[in-house]
């Protein structure tokens, strides 16, 4: 008997946003199947987009290779979304213990961004009484996905919202009622999704903001990237200024005379930002149309400490594993998913932060390391548009006597296909 290392799902539409659930379903800790649930969203250029939750058809697909007569994942529930979701996330693991207002204990929350920030309530596997019917699809069941709130601009919206499109959001681990969104209107907005109110809205960049992320462990500091090519840090306790951690170098082309103070050369937009959860000094970003990924150290802002060079076409997505070992996955238009082990580089890249050093103290001793040897490469059948890590999933023993090893999975989206790879 071999353990499965690849799970597959074919969606009825091209998949863009994708996230792996952060915890098992309430009341299902003993049923490990609920650790294998994905939230996915379609990308079609109309107002008929969908979001869906998919889960394992049967736990035996994890151990039995001959379970090929039906798909590994099935759709558990889906809902209309209108415009495409630019980002979709399950609630952080900490959310299950949070004293939410008016939320049923059995419900889990998901959030999406598009023309608004939407918070969804999901009721999972209440086993239906009539589940003994042979061949019955599990889509009926007790699965419900309902819209809880829609937030746009700086307020709650009742009808079809018309706010400027939101590009992304970040859900706070420590205080799961806090969500920060980024918008093409140059702003970031911090929301309390429990009370459906905007805590603050600030002009974050000179142009569109493309992504935003809370500093792990903090309820005050977040960073953002955007079309102006800068990576900036904000602190809710002192919003009168922000810290520019990195600006993309100006293109080298053109005569030197063009670079006068009045006409600043255009810089390459930064598309995504992600913190290493094991060591939040480090974060990764990449440029629009760029093939390399930059790793930055908050203690030495200004230039990358590591640059990852392995893709042969533009990078589309990246994500850090949740284990203690700093592992980054990247994916791109070259149909490649690359896994980078950065433990040896991040430990030697900088000396420890001293207690009295400022966030923006210069560290001239840091030299950029170029890394071009990933520890794993996976080739997909077409361009890989997104990826999502699972949390560490414990080993499980099934009623058939089979058992699985603990570990992490990496879900990748490629066209209509989703593949989950055991790492």
CSV table of C-alpha atoms in Angstrom, one decimal:
chain,number,residue,atom,x,y,z
A,1,UNK,CA,0.0,0.0,0.0
A,2,UNK,CA,1.4,3.4,-1.0
A,3,UNK,CA,0.4,6.7,0.3
A,4,UNK,CA,-1.0,9.2,-2.1
A,5,UNK,CA,1.2,12.2,-2.9
A,6,UNK,CA,-1.1,13.8,-5.5
A,7,UNK,CA,-4.7,14.8,-5.2
A,8,UNK,CA,-6.6,16.3,-8.1
A,9,UNK,CA,-9.8,18.4,-8.8
A,10,UNK,CA,-11.2,19.7,-12.1
A,11,UNK,CA,-13.3,22.9,-11.6
A,12,UNK,CA,-16.1,23.8,-14.1
A,13,UNK,CA,-14.4,27.2,-14.6
A,14,UNK,CA,-10.8,28.7,-14.6
A,15,UNK,CA,-9.6,29.0,-11.0
A,16,UNK,CA,-7.9,32.1,-9.7
A,17,UNK,CA,-8.2,32.6,-5.9
A,18,UNK,CA,-7.4,29.6,-3.8
A,19,UNK,CA,-6.8,28.9,-0.1
A,20,UNK,CA,-6.5,25.8,2.1
A,21,UNK,CA,-8.5,25.7,5.3
A,22,UNK,CA,-6.5,26.5,8.4
A,23,UNK,CA,-8.2,24.1,10.8
A,24,UNK,CA,-10.5,21.1,10.9
A,25,UNK,CA,-14.3,21.7,10.9
A,26,UNK,CA,-15.9,22.4,14.3
A,27,UNK,CA,-16.8,19.1,16.0
A,28,UNK,CA,-14.9,17.1,13.4
A,29,UNK,CA,-11.4,17.0,15.0
A,30,UNK,CA,-11.7,13.2,15.0
A,31,UNK,CA,-12.6,13.2,11.3
A,32,UNK,CA,-9.4,14.3,9.6
A,33,UNK,CA,-11.1,14.5,6.2
A,34,UNK,CA,-12.1,18.1,7.0
A,35,UNK,CA,-8.4,19.1,7.1
A,36,UNK,CA,-8.5,18.7,3.3
A,37,UNK,CA,-10.9,21.5,2.3
A,38,UNK,CA,-10.1,24.2,-0.2
A,39,UNK,CA,-11.8,27.5,-0.9
A,40,UNK,CA,-11.6,28.4,-4.6
A,41,UNK,CA,-12.9,31.2,-6.8
A,42,UNK,CA,-13.5,31.5,-10.5
A,43,UNK,CA,-12.1,34.0,-13.0
A,44,UNK,CA,-14.3,34.8,-15.9
A,45,UNK,CA,-14.7,38.2,-17.4
A,46,UNK,CA,-18.3,38.7,-16.5
A,47,UNK,CA,-20.6,39.1,-13.5
A,48,UNK,CA,-21.3,35.4,-13.2
A,49,UNK,CA,-18.3,34.3,-11.1
A,50,UNK,CA,-18.5,31.7,-8.4
A,51,UNK,CA,-16.8,30.7,-5.2
A,52,UNK,CA,-16.8,27.1,-4.0
A,53,UNK,CA,-15.6,24.9,-1.2
A,54,UNK,CA,-14.2,21.5,-2.2
A,55,UNK,CA,-13.3,18.6,0.0
A,56,UNK,CA,-12.3,15.0,-0.2
A,57,UNK,CA,-14.8,12.6,-1.6
A,58,UNK,CA,-13.5,9.8,0.7
A,59,UNK,CA,-10.6,9.6,3.1
A,60,UNK,CA,-9.4,6.4,1.3
A,61,UNK,CA,-8.1,8.5,-1.6
A,62,UNK,CA,-5.2,9.4,0.7
A,63,UNK,CA,-3.9,5.8,0.8
A,64,UNK,CA,-5.4,3.7,-2.0
A,65,UNK,CA,-4.2,4.1,-5.5
A,66,UNK,CA,-7.0,2.1,-7.0
A,67,UNK,CA,-9.5,4.8,-5.9
A,68,UNK,CA,-9.5,6.3,-9.4
A,69,UNK,CA,-13.1,5.7,-10.5
A,70,UNK,CA,-14.1,9.2,-9.1
A,71,UNK,CA,-12.3,12.5,-8.3
A,72,UNK,CA,-10.3,13.0,-5.2
A,73,UNK,CA,-12.1,16.3,-4.4
A,74,UNK,CA,-15.8,17.1,-4.8
A,75,UNK,CA,-17.7,20.3,-4.6
A,76,UNK,CA,-19.2,20.6,-1.2
A,77,UNK,CA,-21.0,23.9,-1.7
A,78,UNK,CA,-20.8,27.0,-4.0
A,79,UNK,CA,-22.2,30.5,-4.2
A,80,UNK,CA,-22.5,33.4,-6.6
A,81,UNK,CA,-19.8,36.1,-6.4
A,82,UNK,CA,-20.5,38.5,-9.3
A,83,UNK,CA,-17.1,40.0,-10.2
A,84,UNK,CA,-14.1,37.7,-9.8
A,85,UNK,CA,-12.7,37.3,-6.3
A,86,UNK,CA,-9.2,38.8,-6.3
A,87,UNK,CA,-8.4,37.0,-3.0
A,88,UNK,CA,-10.1,34.3,-0.9
A,89,UNK,CA,-9.1,33.2,2.6
A,90,UNK,CA,-10.4,30.9,5.3
A,91,UNK,CA,-10.5,32.3,8.8
A,92,UNK,CA,-7.3,32.1,10.7
A,93,UNK,CA,-7.0,29.1,13.1
A,94,UNK,CA,-7.3,31.5,16.0
A,95,UNK,CA,-10.8,32.5,14.9
A,96,UNK,CA,-12.5,29.5,16.3
A,97,UNK,CA,-11.9,30.7,19.8
A,98,UNK,CA,-12.9,34.3,19.1
A,99,UNK,CA,-16.1,35.7,20.7
A,100,UNK,CA,-17.8,36.6,17.5
A,101,UNK,CA,-21.1,38.6,17.6
A,102,UNK,CA,-24.0,36.6,16.3
A,103,UNK,CA,-22.1,33.8,14.7
A,104,UNK,CA,-23.3,30.2,15.2
A,105,UNK,CA,-20.6,28.0,16.9
A,106,UNK,CA,-20.8,25.5,14.0
A,107,UNK,CA,-20.1,28.2,11.4
A,108,UNK,CA,-16.7,28.9,9.9
A,109,UNK,CA,-15.9,32.2,8.2
A,110,UNK,CA,-14.3,32.9,4.8
A,111,UNK,CA,-13.6,36.2,3.2
A,112,UNK,CA,-13.2,37.4,-0.4
A,113,UNK,CA,-12.3,40.7,-2.1
A,114,UNK,CA,-13.5,42.0,-5.4
A,115,UNK,CA,-15.8,45.0,-5.7
A,116,UNK,CA,-16.2,44.7,-1.9
A,117,UNK,CA,-14.8,42.8,1.1
A,118,UNK,CA,-17.3,40.0,1.7
A,119,UNK,CA,-17.4,37.8,4.8
A,120,UNK,CA,-19.1,34.4,4.3
A,121,UNK,CA,-20.5,31.9,6.8
A,122,UNK,CA,-19.9,28.3,6.0
A,123,UNK,CA,-21.8,25.5,7.7
A,124,UNK,CA,-20.1,22.2,6.9
A,125,UNK,CA,-20.6,18.5,7.2
A,126,UNK,CA,-23.8,18.1,9.3
A,127,UNK,CA,-24.3,14.5,8.1
A,128,UNK,CA,-27.8,14.3,6.4
A,129,UNK,CA,-30.2,11.8,7.8
A,130,UNK,CA,-30.8,10.2,4.4
A,131,UNK,CA,-27.2,9.8,3.4
A,132,UNK,CA,-27.6,6.0,2.9
A,133,UNK,CA,-28.7,6.4,-0.7
A,134,UNK,CA,-26.3,4.8,-3.1
A,135,UNK,CA,-24.5,7.1,-5.4
A,136,UNK,CA,-25.9,10.2,-3.9
A,137,UNK,CA,-23.7,13.3,-4.4
A,138,UNK,CA,-22.6,14.8,-1.1
A,139,UNK,CA,-23.3,18.3,-2.3
A,140,UNK,CA,-26.7,18.5,-0.7
A,141,UNK,CA,-25.8,17.4,2.8
A,142,UNK,CA,-25.7,20.0,5.5
A,143,UNK,CA,-23.4,22.4,3.6
A,144,UNK,CA,-24.4,26.0,3.4
A,145,UNK,CA,-22.4,29.0,2.3
A,146,UNK,CA,-24.1,32.4,3.0
A,147,UNK,CA,-23.0,36.0,2.7
A,148,UNK,CA,-22.7,37.5,6.2
A,149,UNK,CA,-21.5,41.1,5.3
A,150,UNK,CA,-20.3,43.2,2.4
A,151,UNK,CA,-18.0,46.1,3.2
A,152,UNK,CA,-17.0,48.8,0.6
A,153,UNK,CA,-15.4,52.3,0.8
A,154,UNK,CA,-15.7,52.8,4.5
A,155,UNK,CA,-19.1,51.3,5.3
A,156,UNK,CA,-21.4,48.3,5.1
A,157,UNK,CA,-23.2,48.0,1.7
A,158,UNK,CA,-26.7,46.6,1.3
A,159,UNK,CA,-27.1,46.4,-2.4
A,160,UNK,CA,-24.8,45.8,-5.4
A,161,UNK,CA,-21.7,47.8,-4.4
A,162,UNK,CA,-19.9,50.2,-6.7
A,163,UNK,CA,-16.8,50.9,-4.7
A,164,UNK,CA,-13.3,50.9,-6.3
A,165,UNK,CA,-12.1,47.4,-6.8
A,166,UNK,CA,-10.1,45.8,-4.0
A,167,UNK,CA,-7.0,43.9,-5.1
A,168,UNK,CA,-6.3,41.8,-2.0
A,169,UNK,CA,-6.6,41.6,1.8
A,170,UNK,CA,-4.8,40.2,4.9
A,171,UNK,CA,-6.6,38.6,7.9
A,172,UNK,CA,-5.0,39.2,11.2
A,173,UNK,CA,-3.9,36.0,13.0
A,174,UNK,CA,-3.8,37.5,16.5
A,175,UNK,CA,-7.0,39.5,16.3
A,176,UNK,CA,-9.2,37.7,13.8
A,177,UNK,CA,-11.8,40.5,13.7
A,178,UNK,CA,-9.2,42.7,11.9
A,179,UNK,CA,-8.9,42.6,8.1
A,180,UNK,CA,-6.8,45.1,6.0
A,181,UNK,CA,-7.8,45.5,2.4
A,182,UNK,CA,-5.9,47.1,-0.5
A,183,UNK,CA,-7.5,49.0,-3.4
A,184,UNK,CA,-6.7,50.4,-6.9
A,185,UNK,CA,-7.8,53.8,-5.4
A,186,UNK,CA,-4.3,54.0,-3.6
A,187,UNK,CA,-5.8,53.3,-0.2
A,188,UNK,CA,-5.6,50.6,2.4
A,189,UNK,CA,-8.6,50.1,4.8
A,190,UNK,CA,-8.5,48.4,8.2
A,191,UNK,CA,-11.8,46.8,9.0
A,192,UNK,CA,-13.4,45.3,12.1
A,193,UNK,CA,-15.4,42.6,10.5
A,194,UNK,CA,-17.1,41.7,13.7
A,195,UNK,CA,-18.8,45.1,14.0
A,196,UNK,CA,-18.7,45.8,10.2
A,197,UNK,CA,-16.9,49.1,10.6
A,198,UNK,CA,-13.9,50.7,9.1
A,199,UNK,CA,-11.2,51.5,11.7
A,200,UNK,CA,-9.1,53.6,9.4
A,201,UNK,CA,-8.5,54.3,5.8
A,202,UNK,CA,-5.2,55.7,4.6
A,203,UNK,CA,-3.6,56.7,1.3
A,204,UNK,CA,-0.9,54.1,1.1
A,205,UNK,CA,0.8,54.6,-2.2
A,206,UNK,CA,1.0,57.0,-5.1
A,207,UNK,CA,-0.7,54.6,-7.4
A,208,UNK,CA,-2.7,51.3,-7.2
A,209,UNK,CA,-2.1,49.1,-4.1
A,210,UNK,CA,-1.8,45.5,-5.2
A,211,UNK,CA,-1.2,43.5,-2.0
A,212,UNK,CA,-1.1,43.9,1.7
A,213,UNK,CA,0.0,41.8,4.7
A,214,UNK,CA,-0.1,42.0,8.5
A,215,UNK,CA,3.3,41.6,10.2
A,216,UNK,CA,2.9,38.2,11.9
A,217,UNK,CA,2.1,38.5,15.6
A,218,UNK,CA,1.2,42.2,15.3
A,219,UNK,CA,-2.2,43.9,15.4
A,220,UNK,CA,-0.7,47.3,14.5
A,221,UNK,CA,1.9,46.9,11.7
A,222,UNK,CA,1.1,45.9,8.1
A,223,UNK,CA,3.0,46.3,4.8
A,224,UNK,CA,1.8,46.9,1.3
A,225,UNK,CA,3.1,46.9,-2.3
A,226,UNK,CA,1.8,48.6,-5.4
A,227,UNK,CA,2.1,50.0,-8.9
A,228,UNK,CA,4.5,52.8,-7.7
A,229,UNK,CA,7.1,50.0,-7.2
A,230,UNK,CA,7.5,50.5,-3.4
A,231,UNK,CA,7.1,48.3,-0.4
A,232,UNK,CA,5.9,50.3,2.6
A,233,UNK,CA,5.2,49.6,6.3
A,234,UNK,CA,2.4,51.3,8.3
A,235,UNK,CA,1.9,51.3,12.0
A,236,UNK,CA,-1.7,52.0,13.2
A,237,UNK,CA,-0.2,53.7,16.3
A,238,UNK,CA,1.5,56.4,14.2
A,239,UNK,CA,-0.2,56.8,10.9
A,240,UNK,CA,1.3,60.3,10.1
A,241,UNK,CA,4.2,58.6,8.3
A,242,UNK,CA,5.1,55.3,6.7
A,243,UNK,CA,8.4,53.5,6.3
A,244,UNK,CA,9.6,52.7,2.8
A,245,UNK,CA,11.3,49.3,3.1
A,246,UNK,CA,12.1,48.9,-0.6
A,247,UNK,CA,11.7,50.7,-3.9
A,248,UNK,CA,12.3,49.0,-7.2
A,249,UNK,CA,15.4,50.3,-9.0
A,250,UNK,CA,14.6,52.6,-11.9
A,251,UNK,CA,15.1,51.1,-15.4
A,252,UNK,CA,18.6,51.5,-16.7
A,253,UNK,CA,17.5,52.5,-20.2
A,254,UNK,CA,17.3,56.1,-21.5
A,255,UNK,CA,19.8,58.9,-21.4
A,256,UNK,CA,21.0,60.1,-18.0
A,257,UNK,CA,19.5,63.6,-18.6
A,258,UNK,CA,16.0,62.1,-18.4
A,259,UNK,CA,16.5,61.3,-14.8
A,260,UNK,CA,16.0,64.8,-13.5
A,261,UNK,CA,14.3,65.4,-10.2
A,262,UNK,CA,11.1,66.5,-11.8
A,263,UNK,CA,10.6,63.5,-14.1
A,264,UNK,CA,11.2,60.4,-12.0
A,265,UNK,CA,11.6,57.3,-14.1
A,266,UNK,CA,8.8,54.8,-13.9
A,267,UNK,CA,9.6,51.9,-11.6
A,268,UNK,CA,8.4,48.3,-12.0
A,269,UNK,CA,5.2,47.6,-10.0
A,270,UNK,CA,5.4,45.1,-7.1
A,271,UNK,CA,2.6,42.6,-7.2
A,272,UNK,CA,2.7,40.4,-4.1
A,273,UNK,CA,4.0,40.6,-0.5
A,274,UNK,CA,4.3,37.7,1.9
A,275,UNK,CA,6.0,37.3,5.4
A,276,UNK,CA,7.9,34.2,6.4
A,277,UNK,CA,5.7,33.0,9.4
A,278,UNK,CA,8.7,31.3,11.0
A,279,UNK,CA,10.8,34.6,11.1
A,280,UNK,CA,8.8,37.7,10.3
A,281,UNK,CA,12.0,39.7,9.7
A,282,UNK,CA,11.9,38.2,6.2
A,283,UNK,CA,9.3,38.8,3.5
A,284,UNK,CA,9.2,38.0,-0.2
A,285,UNK,CA,7.9,40.0,-3.2
A,286,UNK,CA,8.1,40.0,-6.9
A,287,UNK,CA,7.7,42.5,-9.8
A,288,UNK,CA,5.0,42.6,-12.4
A,289,UNK,CA,6.3,40.5,-15.4
A,290,UNK,CA,9.3,39.6,-13.3
A,291,UNK,CA,11.0,36.2,-13.3
A,292,UNK,CA,12.9,36.6,-10.0
A,293,UNK,CA,11.6,36.7,-6.4
A,294,UNK,CA,13.2,39.1,-3.9
A,295,UNK,CA,13.6,38.3,-0.2
A,296,UNK,CA,13.8,41.4,2.0
A,297,UNK,CA,14.9,41.7,5.6
A,298,UNK,CA,13.1,44.3,7.7
A,299,UNK,CA,16.3,45.0,9.5
A,300,UNK,CA,18.2,46.0,6.4
A,301,UNK,CA,15.6,47.8,4.2
A,302,UNK,CA,16.6,49.2,0.8
A,303,UNK,CA,17.7,46.2,-1.1
A,304,UNK,CA,16.9,42.4,-1.2
A,305,UNK,CA,19.1,40.1,0.9
A,306,UNK,CA,18.3,37.2,-1.3
A,307,UNK,CA,17.1,36.9,-4.9
A,308,UNK,CA,15.6,33.6,-6.2
A,309,UNK,CA,16.3,33.0,-9.9
A,310,UNK,CA,14.8,29.8,-11.2
A,311,UNK,CA,11.7,30.7,-13.3
A,312,UNK,CA,11.9,31.2,-17.1
A,313,UNK,CA,8.7,33.2,-17.4
A,314,UNK,CA,6.8,35.6,-15.2
A,315,UNK,CA,6.1,34.7,-11.6
A,316,UNK,CA,2.4,34.6,-10.6
A,317,UNK,CA,2.3,33.4,-7.0
A,318,UNK,CA,4.3,32.6,-4.0
A,319,UNK,CA,3.7,31.3,-0.4
A,320,UNK,CA,5.7,30.4,2.7
A,321,UNK,CA,5.2,27.0,4.4
A,322,UNK,CA,3.9,27.1,7.9
A,323,UNK,CA,6.7,25.0,9.4
A,324,UNK,CA,9.6,26.3,11.4
A,325,UNK,CA,11.9,25.7,8.4
A,326,UNK,CA,11.8,28.7,6.0
A,327,UNK,CA,10.4,27.2,2.8
A,328,UNK,CA,9.0,29.3,0.0
A,329,UNK,CA,7.0,28.0,-3.0
A,330,UNK,CA,6.9,30.0,-6.2
A,331,UNK,CA,4.9,29.4,-9.4
A,332,UNK,CA,4.8,31.0,-12.8
A,333,UNK,CA,3.9,31.1,-16.5
A,334,UNK,CA,6.7,28.6,-17.2
A,335,UNK,CA,4.3,25.9,-15.8
A,336,UNK,CA,6.8,25.4,-12.9
A,337,UNK,CA,6.3,25.2,-9.2
A,338,UNK,CA,9.6,25.6,-7.4
A,339,UNK,CA,10.3,25.0,-3.7
A,340,UNK,CA,13.1,26.9,-2.0
A,341,UNK,CA,14.7,26.0,1.3
A,342,UNK,CA,16.1,29.2,2.7
A,343,UNK,CA,17.2,28.0,6.1
A,344,UNK,CA,21.0,28.3,5.3
A,345,UNK,CA,20.6,31.7,3.8
A,346,UNK,CA,18.3,33.4,6.3
A,347,UNK,CA,20.4,32.3,9.2
A,348,UNK,CA,23.6,33.8,7.8
A,349,UNK,CA,22.2,36.7,5.9
A,350,UNK,CA,22.1,39.1,8.8
A,351,UNK,CA,23.3,39.3,12.4
A,352,UNK,CA,20.5,39.3,15.0
A,353,UNK,CA,18.5,42.5,15.5
A,354,UNK,CA,19.8,44.4,18.5
A,355,UNK,CA,17.3,45.5,21.1
A,356,UNK,CA,17.8,49.2,20.5
A,357,UNK,CA,18.0,49.2,16.7
A,358,UNK,CA,15.3,51.1,14.8
A,359,UNK,CA,13.1,49.4,12.2
A,360,UNK,CA,14.8,51.5,9.5
A,361,UNK,CA,18.3,51.4,10.7
A,362,UNK,CA,20.7,50.9,7.7
A,363,UNK,CA,22.6,47.6,7.6
A,364,UNK,CA,25.4,48.2,5.0
A,365,UNK,CA,27.0,44.9,5.8
A,366,UNK,CA,24.4,42.9,4.0
A,367,UNK,CA,25.3,41.5,0.5
A,368,UNK,CA,22.6,40.1,-1.8
A,369,UNK,CA,22.8,36.4,-2.3
A,370,UNK,CA,21.5,35.0,-5.5
A,371,UNK,CA,20.0,31.5,-5.1
A,372,UNK,CA,19.2,29.5,-8.3
A,373,UNK,CA,18.9,25.9,-7.0
A,374,UNK,CA,15.4,25.0,-5.7
A,375,UNK,CA,15.0,21.8,-3.7
A,376,UNK,CA,12.1,20.7,-5.7
A,377,UNK,CA,10.5,21.4,-9.1
A,378,UNK,CA,7.1,20.3,-10.3
A,379,UNK,CA,5.9,20.7,-13.9
A,380,UNK,CA,2.3,21.5,-14.4
A,381,UNK,CA,0.5,21.1,-17.8
A,382,UNK,CA,-0.1,24.8,-18.2
A,383,UNK,CA,0.7,28.2,-16.5
A,384,UNK,CA,0.4,28.1,-12.8
A,385,UNK,CA,-1.7,31.1,-11.6
A,386,UNK,CA,-1.9,30.5,-7.8
A,387,UNK,CA,-0.9,28.3,-4.9
A,388,UNK,CA,-1.8,27.7,-1.3
A,389,UNK,CA,-0.1,25.7,1.5
A,390,UNK,CA,-2.0,23.5,3.9
A,391,UNK,CA,-1.1,23.8,7.6
A,392,UNK,CA,0.8,20.8,9.1
A,393,UNK,CA,-1.7,18.0,8.9
A,394,UNK,CA,-1.3,15.3,11.5
A,395,UNK,CA,-1.0,11.6,10.6
A,396,UNK,CA,-4.3,9.7,10.7
A,397,UNK,CA,-5.4,6.1,11.1
A,398,UNK,CA,-8.5,5.1,9.1
A,399,UNK,CA,-11.2,2.5,9.9
A,400,UNK,CA,-9.6,0.3,7.2
A,401,UNK,CA,-6.4,0.1,9.3
A,402,UNK,CA,-4.4,2.2,6.8
A,403,UNK,CA,-2.5,5.2,8.2
A,404,UNK,CA,-1.0,8.3,6.7
A,405,UNK,CA,2.1,10.2,7.6
A,406,UNK,CA,1.9,13.8,8.9
A,407,UNK,CA,3.0,16.6,6.6
A,408,UNK,CA,2.1,19.6,4.5
A,409,UNK,CA,0.4,19.8,1.1
A,410,UNK,CA,0.7,22.4,-1.5
A,411,UNK,CA,-2.3,23.2,-3.7
A,412,UNK,CA,-1.7,24.7,-7.1
A,413,UNK,CA,-4.2,26.2,-9.6
A,414,UNK,CA,-3.5,25.8,-13.3
A,415,UNK,CA,-6.4,26.7,-15.6
A,416,UNK,CA,-9.4,24.7,-14.4
A,417,UNK,CA,-7.2,22.1,-12.7
A,418,UNK,CA,-6.2,22.0,-9.0
A,419,UNK,CA,-3.5,19.7,-7.9
A,420,UNK,CA,-2.5,19.1,-4.2
A,421,UNK,CA,1.1,17.9,-3.9
A,422,UNK,CA,2.4,16.2,-0.7
A,423,UNK,CA,5.5,18.0,0.2
